[in-house]
PDB file of C-alpha atoms in Angstrom:
ATOM      1  CA  MET A  12      67.200  37.693  46.060  1.00 86.00           C
ATOM      2  CA  PRO A  13      63.614  38.560  45.088  1.00 98.00           C
ATOM      3  CA  ALA A  14      62.687  39.562  41.530  1.00 98.00           C
ATOM      4  CA  TYR A  15      60.605  42.321  39.991  1.00 99.00           C
ATOM      5  CA  ILE A  16      58.046  40.666  37.745  1.00 99.00           C
ATOM      6  CA  ASN A  17      55.461  42.314  35.504  1.00 98.00           C
ATOM      7  CA  GLU A  18      53.052  39.390  35.103  1.00 98.00           C
ATOM      8  CA  ILE A  19      52.652  35.621  35.353  1.00 99.00           C
ATOM      9  CA  PHE A  20      50.091  33.894  33.129  1.00 98.00           C
ATOM     10  CA  ASN A  21      49.356  30.849  30.957  1.00 98.00           C
ATOM     11  CA  SER A  22      49.114  31.298  27.199  1.00 97.00           C
ATOM     12  CA  VAL A  23      50.343  30.060  23.828  1.00 97.00           C
ATOM     13  CA  GLN A  24      53.832  30.815  22.544  1.00 97.00           C
ATOM     14  CA  GLY A  25      53.355  33.149  19.601  1.00 95.00           C
ATOM     15  CA  GLU A  26      56.894  33.525  18.263  1.00 96.00           C
ATOM     16  CA  GLY A  27      59.613  31.386  16.748  1.00 97.00           C
ATOM     17  CA  PRO A  28      59.747  27.653  15.970  1.00 98.00           C
ATOM     18  CA  TYR A  29      57.768  26.700  19.096  1.00 98.00           C
ATOM     19  CA  VAL A  30      54.743  28.743  18.040  1.00 97.00           C
ATOM     20  CA  GLY A  31      51.496  27.221  19.277  1.00 96.00           C
ATOM     21  CA  VAL A  32      52.998  25.530  22.343  1.00 98.00           C
ATOM     22  CA  ARG A  33      51.252  26.193  25.671  1.00 98.00           C
ATOM     23  CA  GLN A  34      53.482  27.809  28.308  1.00 99.00           C
ATOM     24  CA  VAL A  35      53.408  29.522  31.678  1.00 99.00           C
ATOM     25  CA  PHE A  36      54.932  32.964  31.101  1.00 99.00           C
ATOM     26  CA  VAL A  37      56.939  34.786  33.755  1.00 99.00           C
ATOM     27  CA  ARG A  38      57.606  38.306  32.465  1.00 98.00           C
ATOM     28  CA  PHE A  39      60.460  39.968  34.352  1.00 98.00           C
ATOM     29  CA  GLU A  40      60.914  43.727  34.648  1.00 98.00           C
ATOM     30  CA  GLY A  41      64.035  45.684  33.776  1.00 97.00           C
ATOM     31  CA  CYS A  42      65.976  45.812  30.503  1.00 97.00           C
ATOM     32  CA  GLN A  43      69.322  47.305  29.500  1.00 97.00           C
ATOM     33  CA  LEU A  44      68.171  48.051  25.936  1.00 97.00           C
ATOM     34  CA  HIS A  45      65.721  50.507  24.332  1.00 95.00           C
ATOM     35  CA  CYS A  46      64.627  48.867  21.075  1.00 96.00           C
ATOM     36  CA  ALA A  47      62.542  51.103  18.825  1.00 92.00           C
ATOM     37  CA  TYR A  48      59.993  48.338  18.139  1.00 92.00           C
ATOM     38  CA  CYS A  49      59.632  47.080  21.750  1.00 92.00           C
ATOM     39  CA  ASP A  50      56.144  45.639  22.333  1.00 87.00           C
ATOM     40  CA  THR A  51      56.509  45.514  26.142  1.00 91.00           C
ATOM     41  CA  PRO A  52      57.854  48.999  27.016  1.00 92.00           C
ATOM     42  CA  GLN A  53      56.155  48.782  30.416  1.00 91.00           C
ATOM     43  CA  THR A  54      58.779  46.222  31.452  1.00 94.00           C
ATOM     44  CA  ARG A  55      61.845  48.397  30.873  1.00 94.00           C
ATOM     45  CA  LYS A  56      61.695  49.717  34.429  1.00 94.00           C
ATOM     46  CA  VAL A  57      60.599  48.025  37.637  1.00 96.00           C
ATOM     47  CA  SER A  58      57.164  48.704  39.118  1.00 97.00           C
ATOM     48  CA  GLY A  59      55.425  48.219  42.432  1.00 97.00           C
ATOM     49  CA  THR A  60      52.969  45.517  41.395  1.00 98.00           C
ATOM     50  CA  CYS A  61      52.815  42.259  39.457  1.00 98.00           C
ATOM     51  CA  ARG A  62      49.633  40.890  37.923  1.00 98.00           C
ATOM     52  CA  ILE A  63      48.852  37.184  38.269  1.00 99.00           C
ATOM     53  CA  GLU A  64      46.380  35.182  36.207  1.00 99.00           C
ATOM     54  CA  LYS A  65      43.801  33.493  38.441  1.00 98.00           C
ATOM     55  CA  THR A  66      43.396  30.276  36.434  1.00 98.00           C
ATOM     56  CA  PRO A  67      45.281  29.010  33.344  1.00 97.00           C
ATOM     57  CA  GLY A  68      44.202  30.827  30.176  1.00 94.00           C
ATOM     58  CA  SER A  69      41.357  32.740  31.844  1.00 95.00           C
ATOM     59  CA  GLY A  70      42.719  36.225  31.219  1.00 95.00           C
ATOM     60  CA  ASP A  71      41.424  37.151  34.667  1.00 97.00           C
ATOM     61  CA  PHE A  72      44.106  38.778  36.830  1.00 98.00           C
ATOM     62  CA  TYR A  73      44.782  39.999  40.345  1.00 98.00           C
ATOM     63  CA  SER A  74      47.733  42.059  41.592  1.00 98.00           C
ATOM     64  CA  VAL A  75      50.448  41.412  44.180  1.00 98.00           C
ATOM     65  CA  LYS A  76      53.275  43.616  45.422  1.00 98.00           C
ATOM     66  CA  ASN A  77      56.741  43.560  43.866  1.00 99.00           C
ATOM     67  CA  PRO A  78      59.338  42.168  44.315  1.00 98.00           C
ATOM     68  CA  LEU A  79      58.397  38.475  44.544  1.00 99.00           C
ATOM     69  CA  GLU A  80      60.309  35.736  46.349  1.00 98.00           C
ATOM     70  CA  ARG A  81      61.388  32.582  44.505  1.00 98.00           C
ATOM     71  CA  ASP A  82      59.119  30.209  46.456  1.00 98.00           C
ATOM     72  CA  GLU A  83      56.107  32.416  45.732  1.00 98.00           C
ATOM     73  CA  VAL A  84      56.899  32.451  42.017  1.00 99.00           C
ATOM     74  CA  ALA A  85      57.438  28.677  41.957  1.00 99.00           C
ATOM     75  CA  GLY A  86      54.055  28.180  43.622  1.00 99.00           C
ATOM     76  CA  LEU A  87      52.316  30.460  41.130  1.00 99.00           C
ATOM     77  CA  ILE A  88      53.898  28.596  38.211  1.00 99.00           C
ATOM     78  CA  ARG A  89      52.606  25.287  39.566  1.00 99.00           C
ATOM     79  CA  LYS A  90      49.152  26.777  40.037  1.00 98.00           C
ATOM     80  CA  LEU A  91      49.080  27.991  36.421  1.00 99.00           C
ATOM     81  CA  TRP A  92      50.355  24.754  34.901  1.00 99.00           C
ATOM     82  CA  SER A  93      47.803  22.760  32.884  1.00 98.00           C
ATOM     83  CA  PRO A  94      47.692  19.353  31.144  1.00 98.00           C
ATOM     84  CA  SER A  95      48.646  20.818  27.743  1.00 99.00           C
ATOM     85  CA  THR A  96      51.335  23.180  29.108  1.00 99.00           C
ATOM     86  CA  ARG A  97      54.876  22.228  28.125  1.00 99.00           C
ATOM     87  CA  HIS A  98      57.338  24.917  29.275  1.00 99.00           C
ATOM     88  CA  VAL A  99      57.870  27.827  31.632  1.00 99.00           C
ATOM     89  CA  SER A 100      58.748  30.828  29.466  1.00 99.00           C
ATOM     90  CA  LEU A 101      61.036  33.306  31.219  1.00 99.00           C
ATOM     91  CA  THR A 102      60.684  36.543  29.291  1.00 98.00           C
ATOM     92  CA  GLY A 103      60.769  40.273  29.878  1.00 96.00           C
ATOM     93  CA  GLY A 104      62.145  42.787  30.038  1.00 96.00           C
ATOM     94  CA  GLU A 105      65.353  40.837  30.247  1.00 98.00           C
ATOM     95  CA  PRO A 106      65.296  37.691  32.399  1.00 99.00           C
ATOM     96  CA  LEU A 107      69.086  37.220  32.430  1.00 99.00           C
ATOM     97  CA  ILE A 108      69.280  40.240  34.740  1.00 98.00           C
ATOM     98  CA  TYR A 109      67.807  37.872  37.336  1.00 98.00           C
ATOM     99  CA  SER A 110      70.155  34.936  36.726  1.00 98.00           C
ATOM    100  CA  ASP A 111      70.678  34.333  40.466  1.00 98.00           C
ATOM    101  CA  PHE A 112      66.920  34.245  41.034  1.00 98.00           C
ATOM    102  CA  ILE A 113      66.409  31.848  38.117  1.00 99.00           C
ATOM    103  CA  MET A 114      69.211  29.569  39.338  1.00 98.00           C
ATOM    104  CA  SER A 115      67.496  29.301  42.720  1.00 97.00           C
ATOM    105  CA  LEU A 116      64.014  28.753  41.244  1.00 98.00           C
ATOM    106  CA  ASP A 117      63.003  25.229  42.238  1.00 96.00           C
ATOM    107  CA  ILE A 118      60.587  24.040  39.547  1.00 98.00           C
ATOM    108  CA  GLU A 119      60.287  20.678  37.845  1.00 97.00           C
ATOM    109  CA  TYR A 120      59.245  22.051  34.438  1.00 99.00           C
ATOM    110  CA  PRO A 121      61.390  22.683  31.319  1.00 99.00           C
ATOM    111  CA  ILE A 122      62.577  26.294  31.049  1.00 99.00           C
ATOM    112  CA  TYR A 123      62.153  28.229  27.796  1.00 99.00           C
ATOM    113  CA  LEU A 124      64.290  31.377  28.021  1.00 99.00           C
ATOM    114  CA  GLU A 125      63.535  34.423  25.870  1.00 99.00           C
ATOM    115  CA  THR A 126      66.541  36.746  26.013  1.00 99.00           C
ATOM    116  CA  ASN A 127      68.155  39.659  24.206  1.00 98.00           C
ATOM    117  CA  ALA A 128      71.377  37.681  24.746  1.00 99.00           C
ATOM    118  CA  GLY A 129      73.290  40.660  26.094  1.00 99.00           C
ATOM    119  CA  PHE A 130      74.789  38.995  29.184  1.00 99.00           C
ATOM    120  CA  PRO A 131      77.106  36.095  28.276  1.00 99.00           C
ATOM    121  CA  GLU A 132      78.471  35.743  31.811  1.00 99.00           C
ATOM    122  CA  LYS A 133      74.942  35.227  33.135  1.00 99.00           C
ATOM    123  CA  ALA A 134      74.166  32.827  30.287  1.00 99.00           C
ATOM    124  CA  ARG A 135      77.133  30.747  31.385  1.00 98.00           C
ATOM    125  CA  GLU A 136      75.647  30.513  34.890  1.00 98.00           C
ATOM    126  CA  LEU A 137      72.284  29.307  33.552  1.00 98.00           C
ATOM    127  CA  LYS A 138      73.203  27.147  30.565  1.00 97.00           C
ATOM    128  CA  ASP A 139      72.600  23.841  32.349  1.00 98.00           C
ATOM    129  CA  LYS A 140      69.205  24.947  33.669  1.00 98.00           C
ATOM    130  CA  VAL A 141      67.711  26.135  30.354  1.00 99.00           C
ATOM    131  CA  THR A 142      66.045  23.612  28.031  1.00 99.00           C
ATOM    132  CA  ILE A 143      65.278  25.979  25.137  1.00 99.00           C
ATOM    133  CA  ALA A 144      66.999  29.318  24.485  1.00 99.00           C
ATOM    134  CA  SER A 145      65.354  31.907  22.247  1.00 99.00           C
ATOM    135  CA  CYS A 146      68.126  34.431  21.592  1.00 99.00           C
ATOM    136  CA  ASP A 147      67.661  37.776  19.874  1.00 99.00           C
ATOM    137  CA  ILE A 148      70.188  39.453  17.647  1.00 99.00           C
ATOM    138  CA  LYS A 149      69.567  43.170  17.374  1.00 98.00           C
ATOM    139  CA  LEU A 150      70.270  45.078  14.162  1.00 98.00           C
ATOM    140  CA  PRO A 151      71.694  48.621  13.898  1.00 98.00           C
ATOM    141  CA  GLU A 152      68.305  50.030  12.823  1.00 97.00           C
ATOM    142  CA  HIS A 153      66.665  48.684  15.996  1.00 98.00           C
ATOM    143  CA  ASP A 154      68.234  51.588  17.927  1.00 96.00           C
ATOM    144  CA  SER A 155      68.711  49.261  20.915  1.00 97.00           C
ATOM    145  CA  THR A 156      71.962  50.660  22.277  1.00 97.00           C
ATOM    146  CA  ASP A 157      74.662  53.275  21.806  1.00 97.00           C
ATOM    147  CA  HIS A 158      77.275  50.486  21.826  1.00 97.00           C
ATOM    148  CA  TYR A 159      76.132  48.199  19.015  1.00 97.00           C
ATOM    149  CA  ASP A 160      79.396  46.375  18.309  1.00 98.00           C
ATOM    150  CA  GLU A 161      79.724  45.406  21.969  1.00 98.00           C
ATOM    151  CA  LEU A 162      76.106  44.208  22.077  1.00 98.00           C
ATOM    152  CA  LEU A 163      76.545  42.069  18.952  1.00 99.00           C
ATOM    153  CA  LYS A 164      79.701  40.498  20.395  1.00 99.00           C
ATOM    154  CA  ASN A 165      77.862  39.673  23.632  1.00 99.00           C
ATOM    155  CA  GLU A 166      74.865  38.265  21.741  1.00 99.00           C
ATOM    156  CA  LEU A 167      76.991  35.906  19.682  1.00 99.00           C
ATOM    157  CA  GLU A 168      78.894  34.750  22.760  1.00 99.00           C
ATOM    158  CA  THR A 169      75.620  34.104  24.603  1.00 99.00           C
ATOM    159  CA  ILE A 170      74.226  32.152  21.645  1.00 99.00           C
ATOM    160  CA  SER A 171      77.369  30.034  21.505  1.00 99.00           C
ATOM    161  CA  ILE A 172      77.142  29.297  25.252  1.00 99.00           C
ATOM    162  CA  PHE A 173      73.505  28.205  25.172  1.00 99.00           C
ATOM    163  CA  ASN A 174      74.059  26.183  22.008  1.00 99.00           C
ATOM    164  CA  GLU A 175      76.398  23.897  23.969  1.00 98.00           C
ATOM    165  CA  THR A 176      73.636  22.547  26.216  1.00 98.00           C
ATOM    166  CA  SER A 177      70.224  23.886  25.124  1.00 98.00           C
ATOM    167  CA  LYS A 178      67.980  23.760  22.077  1.00 99.00           C
ATOM    168  CA  THR A 179      68.926  27.196  20.801  1.00 99.00           C
ATOM    169  CA  PHE A 180      67.506  29.358  18.030  1.00 99.00           C
ATOM    170  CA  VAL A 181      68.034  32.941  16.930  1.00 99.00           C
ATOM    171  CA  LYS A 182      65.317  35.504  16.318  1.00 99.00           C
ATOM    172  CA  VAL A 183      65.847  38.736  14.372  1.00 99.00           C
ATOM    173  CA  ILE A 184      63.182  41.424  14.082  1.00 97.00           C
ATOM    174  CA  ILE A 185      62.859  42.660  10.511  1.00 98.00           C
ATOM    175  CA  LEU A 186      61.863  46.298   9.958  1.00 96.00           C
ATOM    176  CA  PRO A 187      60.819  47.874   6.634  1.00 95.00           C
ATOM    177  CA  GLU A 188      64.264  49.535   6.519  1.00 96.00           C
ATOM    178  CA  THR A 189      66.222  46.321   7.168  1.00 98.00           C
ATOM    179  CA  THR A 190      68.703  45.492   4.389  1.00 98.00           C
ATOM    180  CA  LYS A 191      71.000  42.609   3.504  1.00 98.00           C
ATOM    181  CA  GLN A 192      73.884  44.751   4.696  1.00 98.00           C
ATOM    182  CA  SER A 193      72.351  45.391   8.131  1.00 98.00           C
ATOM    183  CA  LEU A 194      71.495  41.683   8.482  1.00 99.00           C
ATOM    184  CA  SER A 195      74.899  40.422   7.351  1.00 99.00           C
ATOM    185  CA  SER A 196      76.693  40.545  10.721  1.00 98.00           C
ATOM    186  CA  ALA A 197      73.939  38.472  12.335  1.00 99.00           C
ATOM    187  CA  VAL A 198      74.051  35.897   9.526  1.00 99.00           C
ATOM    188  CA  ASP A 199      77.847  35.649   9.559  1.00 99.00           C
ATOM    189  CA  GLY A 200      77.930  35.433  13.352  1.00 99.00           C
ATOM    190  CA  VAL A 201      75.434  32.585  13.575  1.00 99.00           C
ATOM    191  CA  ALA A 202      77.084  30.763  10.660  1.00 99.00           C
ATOM    192  CA  SER A 203      80.367  30.840  12.573  1.00 99.00           C
ATOM    193  CA  ILE A 204      78.676  29.112  15.539  1.00 99.00           C
ATOM    194  CA  ASP A 205      76.322  26.570  13.958  1.00 99.00           C
ATOM    195  CA  ARG A 206      74.969  26.674  10.395  1.00 99.00           C
ATOM    196  CA  ASN A 207      72.131  24.332  11.392  1.00 99.00           C
ATOM    197  CA  MET A 208      70.776  26.603  14.123  1.00 99.00           C
ATOM    198  CA  PRO A 209      67.214  27.807  13.372  1.00 99.00           C
ATOM    199  CA  PHE A 210      67.380  31.454  12.269  1.00 99.00           C
ATOM    200  CA  VAL A 211      63.993  33.154  12.496  1.00 99.00           C
ATOM    201  CA  LEU A 212      63.195  36.387  10.677  1.00 98.00           C
ATOM    202  CA  GLN A 213      60.268  37.973  12.493  1.00 97.00           C
ATOM    203  CA  PRO A 214      58.622  40.846  10.607  1.00 96.00           C
ATOM    204  CA  VAL A 215      57.847  43.660  12.999  1.00 93.00           C
ATOM    205  CA  THR A 216      54.239  43.959  14.151  1.00 84.00           C
ATOM    206  CA  SER A 217      53.329  47.565  13.367  1.00 76.00           C
ATOM    207  CA  ASN A 218      51.264  49.794  11.112  1.00 71.00           C
ATOM    208  CA  THR A 219      54.125  49.751   8.599  1.00 74.00           C
ATOM    209  CA  SER A 220      54.453  46.197   7.322  1.00 85.00           C
ATOM    210  CA  VAL A 221      57.449  44.430   5.813  1.00 93.00           C
ATOM    211  CA  SER A 222      56.807  43.529   2.164  1.00 93.00           C
ATOM    212  CA  SER A 223      56.753  39.885   1.122  1.00 94.00           C
ATOM    213  CA  SER A 224      59.413  40.583  -1.504  1.00 96.00           C
ATOM    214  CA  LYS A 225      61.781  42.039   1.100  1.00 97.00           C
ATOM    215  CA  LEU A 226      61.209  39.091   3.412  1.00 97.00           C
ATOM    216  CA  ALA A 227      61.918  36.633   0.585  1.00 98.00           C
ATOM    217  CA  GLU A 228      65.057  38.553  -0.379  1.00 98.00           C
ATOM    218  CA  LEU A 229      66.388  38.516   3.190  1.00 99.00           C
ATOM    219  CA  MET A 230      65.557  34.825   3.635  1.00 99.00           C
ATOM    220  CA  ASP A 231      67.525  33.936   0.502  1.00 99.00           C
ATOM    221  CA  PHE A 232      70.413  36.125   1.641  1.00 99.00           C
ATOM    222  CA  ALA A 233      70.576  34.345   5.005  1.00 99.00           C
ATOM    223  CA  GLY A 234      69.961  30.963   3.373  1.00 99.00           C
ATOM    224  CA  LYS A 235      73.239  31.160   1.464  1.00 99.00           C
ATOM    225  CA  LYS A 236      75.095  30.609   4.757  1.00 99.00           C
ATOM    226  CA  LEU A 237      72.489  29.108   7.104  1.00 99.00           C
ATOM    227  CA  LYS A 238      70.551  25.868   6.636  1.00 99.00           C
ATOM    228  CA  ASP A 239      67.376  26.595   8.639  1.00 99.00           C
ATOM    229  CA  VAL A 240      66.009  30.061   7.848  1.00 99.00           C
ATOM    230  CA  ARG A 241      62.359  30.729   8.649  1.00 98.00           C
ATOM    231  CA  ALA A 242      59.953  33.684   8.515  1.00 97.00           C
ATOM    232  CA  ILE A 243      57.520  33.611  11.437  1.00 96.00           C
ATOM    233  CA  PRO A 244      55.343  36.569  12.532  1.00 93.00           C
ATOM    234  CA  GLN A 245      53.900  37.219  15.984  1.00 90.00           C
ATOM    235  CA  THR A 246      51.009  34.765  15.778  1.00 88.00           C
ATOM    236  CA  HIS A 247      49.649  35.468  19.269  1.00 72.00           C
ATOM    237  CA  LYS A 248      48.744  38.964  18.078  1.00 70.00           C
ATOM    238  CA  MET A 249      46.574  37.377  15.380  1.00 69.00           C
ATOM    239  CA  MET A 250      44.704  35.393  18.041  1.00 77.00           C
ATOM    240  CA  ASN A 251      44.418  38.329  20.464  1.00 70.00           C
ATOM    241  CA  LEU A 252      46.432  36.448  23.085  1.00 71.00           C
ATOM    242  CA  LEU A 253      48.903  37.821  25.610  1.00 68.00           C
TER     243      LEU A 253
END
């Protein structure tokens, strides 16, 4: 099956514990959630075109028609690989929607999956193909879904699945209104899976910033049950990168 893709380009990973690592990004279209803070709202629905970077890191793009076939995508990834590139980042939107496409993607590079972790059955299909899994846990104040308890259950199951075979970490977006109470289910859930799993608090990138005191308070709260709690902002925004 072909896939609807928003863009393919080479840049630097700006989030989480692999910040600063060069990657080829494949940004899929389509997402089952509607997070209030979403920084790629254009990917929620599918579109008729995909933009492709001409050369690695150039920021110069051309457009092709959607959807794209797997062999075409594999060829574009190879073209955009560079000597310092280390992973292919499958992001979105929500890449797990295209689990069949990803399974059939014949590339020789390590896969770094960025997912909202809402599809455990698809995670199970892909767990042996993914090298690094960046899994979100949404909080109630993110306004991501009308069925929060079900989403949280699916997220924790997905995280547990990927943790069996992949280098897995959890990322939680922190809003100014985030509290210890709203974070507690995420902390308890990850602690029940693996206390050593990296747990990244990412302050939202917006005009309303998260205070340093709040971030410190939430880190200490999570640190009572988890051994690797980090605060990492969106660094690619600081460097004006994609």
